[in-house]
């Protein structure tokens, strides 16, 4: 397959074939991460810019490592230390970045649609690193990569995503991607954080997590954003933890060795207990490693590589 897409804004309009191609491209990239010298000359002379208007540990760092391993020059714009803090608009910031001639721009922004907005301005590739409540496609790709490493093909696998679905770009991107790969996707959470309209994505929706756990192949609790309680969307964190919190005891209901994923950052003791997060069922740290491999694959594809010359 020849990679022809200019931008990665989300997985809603990405085909199954494109997803599989990205996941296949990430496999040799992951091998590079375990070499003693983690450096390829592949993208020497290319420039990668990350532009993050929201906090990030995993996504920004893994994009930066990914670009460096591929031999590109990476630069980060941190909003608090940039002219955005002096009132510069998104449009002027993006025009300024454009004038520096990057080869790819990776952006996280609190507004849904912000990545599409800048993609329409820039003639270089834009990768969405999370836009508001809309999509976080690279997170979903690394989740699918991790699941496939453990389960092979995902067709027919039962995958439950738990928690604050309403505000979650991770849940949306995973739903689009996992459904394209043939998985059965279930959203579970409290009614205030799980609108029934989510069914239109093609997922099942339930407020009763325990009823869907039997037979689950993977469960992914989402970070509960603490401000939800202040907004009256939750009674108490203790009540949330009682009904939706995941721990080893609750996971026994699946009746199998169910994988546990978490996009991070975790609220231990709220959506997940340490006995589970640090258990043999957890692939949370593998997700982080795989995030570097997926982001290497994406930078490589968008900056003009082909999938066959990673050596
Ligand atoms: N999963 C994720 O997006 O983590 P960061 O916010 O640390 O990038």
mmCIF file of C-alpha atoms and ligand atoms in Angstrom, residues 52 55-60 108 136 139 170 263-265, ligand 1:
data_model
loop_
_atom_site.group_PDB
_atom_site.id
_atom_site.type_symbol
_atom_site.label_atom_id
_atom_site.label_comp_id
_atom_site.label_asym_id
_atom_site.label_seq_id
_atom_site.Cartn_x
_atom_site.Cartn_y
_atom_site.Cartn_z
ATOM 1 C CA UNK A 52 0.878 21.237 22.684
ATOM 2 C CA UNK A 55 -0.432 19.040 29.279
ATOM 3 C CA UNK A 56 1.004 15.727 28.189
ATOM 4 C CA UNK A 57 3.618 13.271 29.365
ATOM 5 C CA UNK A 58 3.166 10.206 27.151
ATOM 6 C CA UNK A 59 2.068 11.668 23.829
ATOM 7 C CA UNK A 60 4.481 14.561 23.510
ATOM 8 C CA UNK A 108 -2.803 18.849 20.947
ATOM 9 C CA UNK A 136 -7.005 10.999 19.952
ATOM 10 C CA UNK A 139 -3.686 6.666 21.368
ATOM 11 C CA UNK A 170 -9.734 8.147 23.572
ATOM 12 C CA UNK A 263 -4.422 5.423 28.374
ATOM 13 C CA UNK A 264 -2.958 7.225 31.400
ATOM 14 C CA UNK A 265 -2.570 9.174 33.500
HETATM 15 N N1 LIG B 1 -2.736 9.078 26.992
HETATM 16 C C1 LIG B 1 -2.298 10.351 26.885
HETATM 17 O O1 LIG B 1 -2.683 11.077 25.982
HETATM 18 O O2 LIG B 1 -1.415 10.706 27.855
HETATM 19 P P1 LIG B 1 -0.725 12.147 27.969
HETATM 20 O O3 LIG B 1 -1.823 13.123 28.307
HETATM 21 O O4 LIG B 1 0.305 12.011 29.058
HETATM 22 O O5 LIG B 1 -0.124 12.472 26.631
#
